[in-house]
Each structure stands twice: as C-alpha cells, then as structure tokens.
mmCIF file of C-alpha atoms in Angstrom:
data_model
loop_
_atom_site.group_PDB
_atom_site.id
_atom_site.type_symbol
_atom_site.label_atom_id
_atom_site.label_comp_id
_atom_site.label_asym_id
_atom_site.label_seq_id
_atom_site.Cartn_x
_atom_site.Cartn_y
_atom_site.Cartn_z
ATOM 1 C CA UNK F 24 39.796 -13.448 -12.983
ATOM 2 C CA UNK F 25 41.957 -14.770 -10.035
ATOM 3 C CA UNK F 26 40.053 -17.718 -8.455
ATOM 4 C CA UNK F 27 39.407 -18.301 -4.802
ATOM 5 C CA UNK F 28 41.572 -21.339 -5.067
ATOM 6 C CA UNK F 29 44.531 -19.182 -6.001
ATOM 7 C CA UNK F 30 43.690 -16.791 -3.266
ATOM 8 C CA UNK F 31 43.506 -19.597 -0.735
ATOM 9 C CA UNK F 32 46.964 -20.866 -1.739
ATOM 10 C CA UNK F 33 48.498 -17.440 -1.583
ATOM 11 C CA UNK F 34 47.106 -16.797 1.829
ATOM 12 C CA UNK F 35 47.827 -20.234 3.217
ATOM 13 C CA UNK F 36 44.225 -20.939 4.114
ATOM 14 C CA UNK F 37 41.333 -23.145 2.736
ATOM 15 C CA UNK F 38 39.045 -22.077 -0.071
ATOM 16 C CA UNK F 39 36.159 -22.385 2.408
ATOM 17 C CA UNK F 40 37.848 -19.742 4.580
ATOM 18 C CA UNK F 41 38.302 -17.387 1.517
ATOM 19 C CA UNK F 42 34.609 -17.755 0.852
ATOM 20 C CA UNK F 43 33.769 -17.087 4.362
ATOM 21 C CA UNK F 44 35.804 -13.955 4.374
ATOM 22 C CA UNK F 45 33.933 -12.653 1.384
ATOM 23 C CA UNK F 46 30.489 -13.687 2.482
ATOM 24 C CA UNK F 47 30.539 -14.009 6.309
ATOM 25 C CA UNK F 48 33.576 -11.890 7.569
ATOM 26 C CA UNK F 49 32.081 -11.669 11.026
ATOM 27 C CA UNK F 50 32.753 -15.342 11.413
ATOM 28 C CA UNK F 51 36.428 -15.126 10.705
ATOM 29 C CA UNK F 52 39.209 -14.254 13.127
ATOM 30 C CA UNK F 53 40.873 -10.851 12.474
ATOM 31 C CA UNK F 54 44.330 -12.238 11.679
ATOM 32 C CA UNK F 55 42.756 -14.641 9.153
ATOM 33 C CA UNK F 56 40.651 -11.887 7.725
ATOM 34 C CA UNK F 57 43.711 -9.605 7.342
ATOM 35 C CA UNK F 58 45.738 -12.418 5.718
ATOM 36 C CA UNK F 59 43.078 -13.090 3.137
ATOM 37 C CA UNK F 60 42.420 -9.516 2.397
ATOM 38 C CA UNK F 61 46.106 -8.996 1.842
ATOM 39 C CA UNK F 62 46.166 -11.864 -0.631
ATOM 40 C CA UNK F 63 43.134 -10.452 -2.428
ATOM 41 C CA UNK F 64 44.921 -7.201 -2.821
ATOM 42 C CA UNK F 65 48.214 -8.614 -3.972
ATOM 43 C CA UNK F 66 46.493 -10.944 -6.614
ATOM 44 C CA UNK F 67 44.282 -8.139 -7.788
ATOM 45 C CA UNK F 68 41.199 -10.307 -7.024
ATOM 46 C CA UNK F 69 38.192 -9.148 -9.027
ATOM 47 C CA UNK F 70 40.317 -7.796 -11.916
ATOM 48 C CA UNK F 71 39.894 -9.426 -15.291
ATOM 49 C CA UNK F 72 41.405 -8.942 -18.760
ATOM 50 C CA UNK F 73 39.980 -9.455 -22.303
ATOM 51 C CA UNK F 74 41.332 -13.054 -22.539
ATOM 52 C CA UNK F 75 39.558 -14.544 -19.510
ATOM 53 C CA UNK F 76 36.632 -12.281 -19.312
ATOM 54 C CA UNK F 77 33.311 -13.883 -18.313
ATOM 55 C CA UNK F 78 30.405 -13.671 -20.864
ATOM 56 C CA UNK F 79 28.715 -10.275 -20.846
ATOM 57 C CA UNK F 80 25.852 -10.315 -18.368
ATOM 58 C CA UNK F 81 22.320 -9.276 -19.074
ATOM 59 C CA UNK F 82 20.586 -5.996 -18.138
ATOM 60 C CA UNK F 83 19.662 -7.784 -14.951
ATOM 61 C CA UNK F 84 23.249 -7.862 -13.628
ATOM 62 C CA UNK F 85 24.505 -5.818 -10.868
ATOM 63 C CA UNK F 86 27.942 -5.370 -9.222
ATOM 64 C CA UNK F 87 29.046 -4.146 -5.891
ATOM 65 C CA UNK F 88 32.701 -2.936 -5.768
ATOM 66 C CA UNK F 89 34.543 -2.711 -2.401
ATOM 67 C CA UNK F 90 37.578 -0.521 -2.069
ATOM 68 C CA UNK F 91 40.731 -2.161 -0.786
ATOM 69 C CA UNK F 92 40.459 -0.362 2.574
ATOM 70 C CA UNK F 93 36.949 -1.804 3.363
ATOM 71 C CA UNK F 94 36.623 -3.431 6.643
ATOM 72 C CA UNK F 95 34.870 -6.640 7.853
ATOM 73 C CA UNK F 96 31.462 -4.774 8.471
ATOM 74 C CA UNK F 97 31.520 -3.581 4.891
ATOM 75 C CA UNK F 98 32.112 -7.080 3.340
ATOM 76 C CA UNK F 99 29.569 -8.488 5.644
ATOM 77 C CA UNK F 100 26.982 -6.548 3.579
ATOM 78 C CA UNK F 101 27.482 -8.711 0.462
ATOM 79 C CA UNK F 102 25.204 -11.561 1.537
ATOM 80 C CA UNK F 103 22.265 -9.126 2.231
ATOM 81 C CA UNK F 104 22.953 -7.172 -0.965
ATOM 82 C CA UNK F 105 22.997 -10.485 -3.031
ATOM 83 C CA UNK F 106 19.721 -11.710 -1.522
ATOM 84 C CA UNK F 107 17.950 -8.207 -2.037
ATOM 85 C CA UNK F 108 18.998 -8.200 -5.649
ATOM 86 C CA UNK F 109 17.688 -11.686 -6.196
ATOM 87 C CA UNK F 110 14.422 -10.683 -4.680
ATOM 88 C CA UNK F 111 14.238 -7.942 -7.135
ATOM 89 C CA UNK F 112 15.038 -10.159 -10.137
ATOM 90 C CA UNK F 113 18.616 -9.231 -10.418
ATOM 91 C CA UNK F 114 22.015 -11.062 -9.990
ATOM 92 C CA UNK F 115 24.700 -9.393 -8.059
ATOM 93 C CA UNK F 116 28.514 -9.861 -8.134
ATOM 94 C CA UNK F 117 30.878 -8.554 -5.481
ATOM 95 C CA UNK F 118 34.443 -7.570 -6.253
ATOM 96 C CA UNK F 119 37.416 -5.909 -4.652
ATOM 97 C CA UNK F 120 39.166 -2.902 -6.329
ATOM 98 C CA UNK F 121 42.812 -2.438 -5.639
ATOM 99 C CA UNK F 122 43.218 0.821 -7.371
ATOM 100 C CA UNK F 123 45.573 -0.654 -9.986
ATOM 101 C CA UNK F 124 42.896 -1.461 -12.583
ATOM 102 C CA UNK F 125 43.758 -0.506 -16.217
ATOM 103 C CA UNK F 126 41.231 1.043 -18.504
ATOM 104 C CA UNK F 127 40.816 -2.273 -20.210
ATOM 105 C CA UNK F 128 40.267 -4.021 -16.764
ATOM 106 C CA UNK F 129 37.530 -1.503 -15.965
ATOM 107 C CA UNK F 130 35.944 -2.017 -19.371
ATOM 108 C CA UNK F 131 35.743 -5.750 -18.744
ATOM 109 C CA UNK F 132 34.634 -5.379 -15.274
ATOM 110 C CA UNK F 133 31.655 -3.268 -16.275
ATOM 111 C CA UNK F 134 30.724 -5.290 -19.299
ATOM 112 C CA UNK F 135 27.029 -6.267 -19.169
ATOM 113 C CA UNK F 136 26.399 -4.625 -15.791
ATOM 114 C CA UNK F 137 23.204 -2.567 -15.419
ATOM 115 C CA UNK F 138 24.114 -0.925 -12.114
ATOM 116 C CA UNK F 139 26.965 -0.521 -9.599
ATOM 117 C CA UNK F 140 27.038 0.010 -5.891
ATOM 118 C CA UNK F 141 30.370 1.340 -4.548
ATOM 119 C CA UNK F 142 31.372 0.782 -0.953
ATOM 120 C CA UNK F 143 34.389 2.547 0.508
ATOM 121 C CA UNK F 144 36.798 5.011 -1.114
ATOM 122 C CA UNK F 145 36.050 4.145 -4.806
ATOM 123 C CA UNK F 146 38.472 5.943 -7.125
ATOM 124 C CA UNK F 147 37.089 8.936 -9.024
ATOM 125 C CA UNK F 148 38.369 7.657 -12.266
ATOM 126 C CA UNK F 149 36.346 4.394 -11.726
ATOM 127 C CA UNK F 150 33.268 6.284 -11.029
ATOM 128 C CA UNK F 151 33.777 8.425 -14.170
ATOM 129 C CA UNK F 152 34.189 5.262 -16.196
ATOM 130 C CA UNK F 153 30.980 3.852 -14.845
ATOM 131 C CA UNK F 154 29.081 7.122 -15.647
ATOM 132 C CA UNK F 155 30.689 7.341 -19.048
ATOM 133 C CA UNK F 156 29.261 4.017 -19.989
ATOM 134 C CA UNK F 157 25.727 5.047 -18.910
ATOM 135 C CA UNK F 158 25.670 2.555 -16.070
ATOM 136 C CA UNK F 159 23.830 3.626 -12.997
ATOM 137 C CA UNK F 160 26.257 4.169 -10.081
ATOM 138 C CA UNK F 161 25.238 4.461 -6.417
ATOM 139 C CA UNK F 162 27.716 5.305 -3.685
ATOM 140 C CA UNK F 163 26.508 3.485 -0.563
ATOM 141 C CA UNK F 164 27.755 5.939 1.969
ATOM 142 C CA UNK F 165 25.969 8.947 0.225
ATOM 143 C CA UNK F 166 22.791 6.839 -0.474
ATOM 144 C CA UNK F 167 22.560 6.004 3.318
ATOM 145 C CA UNK F 168 21.964 9.631 4.060
ATOM 146 C CA UNK F 169 19.287 9.969 1.463
ATOM 147 C CA UNK F 170 15.759 9.391 2.845
ATOM 148 C CA UNK F 171 12.276 9.639 1.423
ATOM 149 C CA UNK F 172 10.319 12.658 2.753
ATOM 150 C CA UNK F 173 8.356 12.171 5.938
ATOM 151 C CA UNK F 174 4.680 13.323 5.865
ATOM 152 C CA UNK F 175 5.038 15.181 9.137
ATOM 153 C CA UNK F 176 1.447 16.222 9.370
ATOM 154 C CA UNK F 177 0.195 12.589 8.979
ATOM 155 C CA UNK F 178 2.883 11.213 11.353
ATOM 156 C CA UNK F 179 1.735 13.627 14.137
ATOM 157 C CA UNK F 180 -1.954 12.825 13.374
ATOM 158 C CA UNK F 181 -1.278 9.186 13.758
ATOM 159 C CA UNK F 182 0.881 9.612 16.841
ATOM 160 C CA UNK F 183 -1.738 11.691 18.586
ATOM 161 C CA UNK F 184 -4.474 9.235 17.408
ATOM 162 C CA UNK F 185 -2.632 6.295 18.813
ATOM 163 C CA UNK F 186 -2.590 7.853 22.214
ATOM 164 C CA UNK F 187 -6.220 8.822 22.049
ATOM 165 C CA UNK F 188 -7.112 5.206 21.124
ATOM 166 C CA UNK F 189 -5.160 4.100 24.344
ATOM 167 C CA UNK F 190 -7.498 6.218 26.399
ATOM 168 C CA UNK F 191 -5.374 9.349 26.851
ATOM 169 C CA UNK F 192 -7.117 12.680 26.703
ATOM 170 C CA UNK F 193 -4.721 15.086 28.286
ATOM 171 C CA UNK F 194 -2.262 14.813 25.440
ATOM 172 C CA UNK F 195 0.556 17.483 25.247
ATOM 173 C CA UNK F 196 2.813 18.456 22.370
ATOM 174 C CA UNK F 197 6.545 19.103 22.564
ATOM 175 C CA UNK F 198 8.987 20.063 19.994
ATOM 176 C CA UNK F 199 11.660 22.536 18.788
ATOM 177 C CA UNK F 200 10.410 25.778 17.575
ATOM 178 C CA UNK F 201 11.230 25.054 13.874
ATOM 179 C CA UNK F 202 9.521 26.037 10.678
ATOM 180 C CA UNK F 203 9.125 22.457 9.381
ATOM 181 C CA UNK F 204 7.364 21.410 12.578
ATOM 182 C CA UNK F 205 4.424 23.658 11.694
ATOM 183 C CA UNK F 206 2.667 20.940 9.626
ATOM 184 C CA UNK F 207 3.319 18.426 12.382
ATOM 185 C CA UNK F 208 1.620 20.575 14.909
ATOM 186 C CA UNK F 209 -1.318 20.850 12.459
ATOM 187 C CA UNK F 210 -1.545 17.115 12.463
ATOM 188 C CA UNK F 211 -1.643 17.150 16.309
ATOM 189 C CA UNK F 212 -4.611 19.649 16.122
ATOM 190 C CA UNK F 213 -6.514 17.740 13.641
ATOM 191 C CA UNK F 214 -6.155 14.415 15.597
ATOM 192 C CA UNK F 215 -7.389 16.139 18.744
ATOM 193 C CA UNK F 216 -10.409 17.352 16.915
ATOM 194 C CA UNK F 217 -11.127 13.963 15.289
ATOM 195 C CA UNK F 218 -11.227 12.260 18.692
ATOM 196 C CA UNK F 219 -13.078 15.099 20.097
ATOM 197 C CA UNK F 220 -10.496 16.150 22.649
ATOM 198 C CA UNK F 221 -10.105 19.707 23.639
ATOM 199 C CA UNK F 222 -7.077 21.699 22.388
ATOM 200 C CA UNK F 223 -5.315 23.445 25.180
ATOM 201 C CA UNK F 224 -2.687 25.943 24.198
ATOM 202 C CA UNK F 225 -0.816 25.492 27.516
ATOM 203 C CA UNK F 226 -0.157 21.866 26.563
ATOM 204 C CA UNK F 227 1.778 22.960 23.542
ATOM 205 C CA UNK F 228 5.501 23.297 24.469
ATOM 206 C CA UNK F 229 7.991 24.819 22.125
ATOM 207 C CA UNK F 230 11.540 24.097 23.111
ATOM 208 C CA UNK F 231 14.886 25.805 22.216
ATOM 209 C CA UNK F 232 17.313 24.040 24.635
ATOM 210 C CA UNK F 233 17.569 20.971 26.881
ATOM 211 C CA UNK F 234 16.598 23.014 29.926
ATOM 212 C CA UNK F 235 13.149 23.536 28.450
ATOM 213 C CA UNK F 236 12.488 19.844 28.554
ATOM 214 C CA UNK F 237 13.541 19.838 32.222
ATOM 215 C CA UNK F 238 11.009 22.568 32.781
ATOM 216 C CA UNK F 239 8.235 20.756 30.972
ATOM 217 C CA UNK F 240 8.912 17.665 33.054
ATOM 218 C CA UNK F 241 8.857 19.714 36.270
ATOM 219 C CA UNK F 242 5.467 21.192 35.406
ATOM 220 C CA UNK F 243 3.726 18.018 34.341
ATOM 221 C CA UNK F 244 1.680 17.666 37.393
ATOM 222 C CA UNK F 245 0.906 21.493 37.717
ATOM 223 C CA UNK F 246 -2.391 21.042 35.721
ATOM 224 C CA UNK F 247 -5.633 20.231 37.482
ATOM 225 C CA UNK F 248 -5.828 17.230 35.067
ATOM 226 C CA UNK F 249 -2.151 16.337 34.626
ATOM 227 C CA UNK F 250 -0.804 15.576 31.217
ATOM 228 C CA UNK F 251 -0.733 11.661 30.729
ATOM 229 C CA UNK F 252 0.895 11.578 27.279
ATOM 230 C CA UNK F 253 3.194 13.612 24.909
ATOM 231 C CA UNK F 254 3.620 13.742 21.151
ATOM 232 C CA UNK F 255 7.116 14.673 20.255
ATOM 233 C CA UNK F 256 7.925 16.478 16.995
ATOM 234 C CA UNK F 257 10.973 14.350 16.453
ATOM 235 C CA UNK F 258 12.786 11.278 17.880
ATOM 236 C CA UNK F 259 15.464 13.703 19.216
ATOM 237 C CA UNK F 260 12.779 15.756 21.053
ATOM 238 C CA UNK F 261 11.218 12.496 22.346
ATOM 239 C CA UNK F 262 14.542 11.209 23.693
ATOM 240 C CA UNK F 263 15.270 14.577 25.428
ATOM 241 C CA UNK F 264 11.753 14.548 26.984
ATOM 242 C CA UNK F 265 12.239 10.959 28.008
ATOM 243 C CA UNK F 266 15.438 11.763 29.870
ATOM 244 C CA UNK F 267 14.033 14.869 31.511
ATOM 245 C CA UNK F 268 10.998 12.940 32.774
ATOM 246 C CA UNK F 269 13.241 10.111 34.064
ATOM 247 C CA UNK F 270 15.388 12.646 35.935
ATOM 248 C CA UNK F 271 12.294 14.156 37.412
ATOM 249 C CA UNK F 272 11.234 10.812 38.887
ATOM 250 C CA UNK F 273 8.609 9.759 36.293
ATOM 251 C CA UNK F 274 8.482 6.232 34.914
ATOM 252 C CA UNK F 275 7.803 6.016 31.219
ATOM 253 C CA UNK F 276 5.291 4.541 30.263
ATOM 254 C CA UNK F 277 3.882 3.781 33.730
ATOM 255 C CA UNK F 278 3.354 7.484 34.646
ATOM 256 C CA UNK F 279 3.471 9.172 31.196
ATOM 257 C CA UNK F 280 3.328 7.873 27.629
ATOM 258 C CA UNK F 281 5.456 9.227 24.765
ATOM 259 C CA UNK F 282 4.949 8.841 20.940
ATOM 260 C CA UNK F 283 7.273 10.564 18.456
ATOM 261 C CA UNK F 284 6.634 11.683 14.889
ATOM 262 C CA UNK F 285 9.722 10.485 13.057
ATOM 263 C CA UNK F 286 12.458 7.870 13.105
ATOM 264 C CA UNK F 287 15.619 7.711 15.240
ATOM 265 C CA UNK F 288 19.020 8.774 14.002
ATOM 266 C CA UNK F 289 21.861 6.473 14.104
ATOM 267 C CA UNK F 290 23.013 5.706 17.661
ATOM 268 C CA UNK F 291 19.771 6.713 19.334
ATOM 269 C CA UNK F 292 19.018 3.463 21.227
ATOM 270 C CA UNK F 293 15.961 4.106 23.392
ATOM 271 C CA UNK F 294 12.961 2.107 22.282
ATOM 272 C CA UNK F 295 10.649 5.112 21.999
ATOM 273 C CA UNK F 296 7.279 4.389 20.336
ATOM 274 C CA UNK F 297 7.375 6.149 16.975
ATOM 275 C CA UNK F 298 5.396 6.780 13.690
ATOM 276 C CA UNK F 299 7.829 6.422 10.901
ATOM 277 C CA UNK F 300 8.251 5.261 7.283
ATOM 278 C CA UNK F 301 8.486 1.501 6.705
ATOM 279 C CA UNK F 302 11.745 2.003 5.078
ATOM 280 C CA UNK F 303 13.258 3.007 8.346
ATOM 281 C CA UNK F 304 12.793 -0.610 9.510
ATOM 282 C CA UNK F 305 14.205 -2.213 6.327
ATOM 283 C CA UNK F 306 17.837 -3.363 6.179
ATOM 284 C CA UNK F 307 20.165 -0.749 4.674
ATOM 285 C CA UNK F 308 21.254 -3.329 2.029
ATOM 286 C CA UNK F 309 17.647 -3.738 0.914
ATOM 287 C CA UNK F 310 17.215 -0.009 0.658
ATOM 288 C CA UNK F 311 20.476 0.304 -1.383
ATOM 289 C CA UNK F 312 19.386 -2.330 -3.937
ATOM 290 C CA UNK F 313 15.908 -1.037 -4.140
ATOM 291 C CA UNK F 314 17.132 2.497 -4.875
ATOM 292 C CA UNK F 315 19.622 1.232 -7.555
ATOM 293 C CA UNK F 316 16.891 -0.780 -9.246
ATOM 294 C CA UNK F 317 14.558 2.200 -9.162
ATOM 295 C CA UNK F 318 17.163 4.218 -10.851
ATOM 296 C CA UNK F 319 17.897 1.593 -13.563
ATOM 297 C CA UNK F 320 14.170 1.111 -14.256
ATOM 298 C CA UNK F 321 13.598 4.942 -14.325
ATOM 299 C CA UNK F 322 11.288 4.942 -11.338
ATOM 300 C CA UNK F 323 13.450 6.855 -8.846
ATOM 301 C CA UNK F 324 11.691 10.203 -9.252
ATOM 302 C CA UNK F 325 8.387 8.585 -8.468
ATOM 303 C CA UNK F 326 9.603 6.417 -5.614
ATOM 304 C CA UNK F 327 11.743 9.128 -3.844
ATOM 305 C CA UNK F 328 9.415 12.087 -4.147
ATOM 306 C CA UNK F 329 6.349 10.380 -2.823
ATOM 307 C CA UNK F 330 5.987 10.020 1.015
ATOM 308 C CA UNK F 331 5.683 6.361 2.152
ATOM 309 C CA UNK F 332 2.829 4.995 3.959
ATOM 310 C CA UNK F 333 3.686 5.260 7.652
ATOM 311 C CA UNK F 334 3.826 2.641 10.337
ATOM 312 C CA UNK F 335 3.811 2.387 14.029
ATOM 313 C CA UNK F 336 7.038 1.231 15.714
ATOM 314 C CA UNK F 337 5.523 -0.002 19.010
ATOM 315 C CA UNK F 338 8.488 0.753 21.167
ATOM 316 C CA UNK F 339 8.145 0.682 24.980
ATOM 317 C CA UNK F 340 6.818 4.154 25.816
ATOM 318 C CA UNK F 341 3.066 3.881 25.542
ATOM 319 C CA UNK F 342 0.753 2.444 28.065
ATOM 320 C CA UNK F 343 -3.102 2.299 27.962
ATOM 321 C CA UNK F 344 -4.729 4.893 30.254
ATOM 322 C CA UNK F 345 -6.942 3.211 32.830
ATOM 323 C CA UNK F 346 -10.200 5.064 33.233
ATOM 324 C CA UNK F 347 -11.433 7.983 31.068
ATOM 325 C CA UNK F 348 -10.165 11.491 31.935
ATOM 326 C CA UNK F 349 -12.221 14.492 32.203
ATOM 327 C CA UNK F 350 -11.833 16.841 29.222
ATOM 328 C CA UNK F 351 -11.205 19.888 31.396
ATOM 329 C CA UNK F 352 -7.682 20.966 31.764
#
C-alpha cells in the first residue's frame, strides 16, 4: 500500500497535510486539497497487492471506500465514521478507489473485512466482488434515504399532549388529506380525550394546496374561542402553516403555537417544534455505521422494522398559554 509519506512527496506537501486532507479536509485550502487528491489517484493510494498486504483483519474490521470523484464533504465523514465504528466495537479503515483495481487488488483490500460502506460512484464490479465474498455492503447515498418507520399515531398523540400540557385547549389539526395521515389524526383524537378537551370537527383542517393554509390562517380568529395552537401532520404541513400565519400577521409562538408530527426533510430550516425519532437527531455517520453493524450481526430486520421511541425537538414554535381557556368553541 502506498504510504502517506510517498503521497506527500508526490504532491509536494507535508505528511501532516496529507493526513489533514484525509481526515479534516474542511481545514485545507481547495488548491492543496486538489493537489493531494490528484496524487492519491496517480499513486493508486489504498490499493495493495499480495506481497505487501496487511495481515488479515478480524470480524470486527470495517472499511469505507471513497470513489475518486468524492469531494471534501465526503472525505470529511471519515472521522465521524471512525469514531462511530469504535463506539460499536469495530475498527474502520478509509481507502480511495481509483477504478483501476485488479481482481487481486480487490481480494486483498477486502481480506478480513466484515462490512463495507461505499461513498460516491463505487464501480459495480467492486460491489459485486464485495457481495460475492459474503461481505455486507452499504452504499451511503442509498442508506441516507432509508428511515425507520414513524409511529404516526403516537407522534400526533404526543404532539397534541405537549400543547395540552402547555395550557392550550383550542388545539386544531392541519394536514394534507392523505391515507397515511389517518392514524395520525386518530392520535390527535385520543390525546384530546385523554386531556379531557372537546373535539371540534371545525378545527380539523384537511389541505390540498398552499392556498388552503392561507385560508386557515385567515380564519383563525373567526371562532368565538380562537385557535391557540395547531398540530400539523408533517413537517412540510407545519412549515406551510407557519409561513401562512406569518403572512397573515401572526407571530409564532407569541400568538399561535405549532407542533408537527414528523421530522424535517433536508433543507427545511425553520426551527419548528416536532415529535420525531431520536435517529433523526443522530449524525448521519453514526446511523450509517449503526445500520452496517446491525446487518453484520443479523439484527437489521428487528432494528429497522420496529418504530423507535419518539422524542420532542423543542424548536421555537410553542409557548405556554397564559390562563385557562373555556372548552366551548
């Protein structure tokens, strides 16, 4: 295997810089990063042959393979992946694939490895080789989209209960008219009953377009006892409601509180109070390693078919209601 010393000489940088590129790329200037990555590719860093192969690892050895087109953000994951593996009792090695690996190279690279994480455009032939050797393979980009099921009924129950405990009694429901929101709505009903709050059908709002949220915001004060809080069926619904209320002149949470039953999608930045799985708050690298280890140890079916315990992400959209409300609508 090519050493970091050789890479440093080839790139004209220090060995410390090479290590920093591999472990903390965000701390390296782009021109330096590109220079080192080019050297890594030219020297086939990460490849081995039978004559200089490292001793076979144990069943507690994991490898993460980066494609040659990976960027700085991808390589920055290595540190967290390594630490997560260690916390699970495994050792993890990071390597760069150039696409020029021979079958002998691949055999040596995979020797003693219990599981592999691929990041970037990993060649299909390499994946087939991993699978052919009975080694667990996890493609990071695909695993990112795989989530444990959300217990919607329980999430809505906890969201409604959180508002009730904050003194809210006129709690409305809002959500797209979708089949899978039925059990969430049931959780909303059950929480109202548990806290001895009256169910008012006119406070249940099914939405089909953005304009529906604007209409809901416009009608908030039309009730004799105005709605003081909303439970939204999803983070997206909560975000749309938040924007509509803001456009209508309301301040959240000063005027109205919002809790959503679900976690945000990537890029949704508003700090809306939410009931969501704990895994949603865990670093991606931790979830990748956790899933790989579960597959290696034969626990994936159990771990990924059972809904997780839910947690409250406090956010910034709930305020305690001052003074008890009359239960009449």
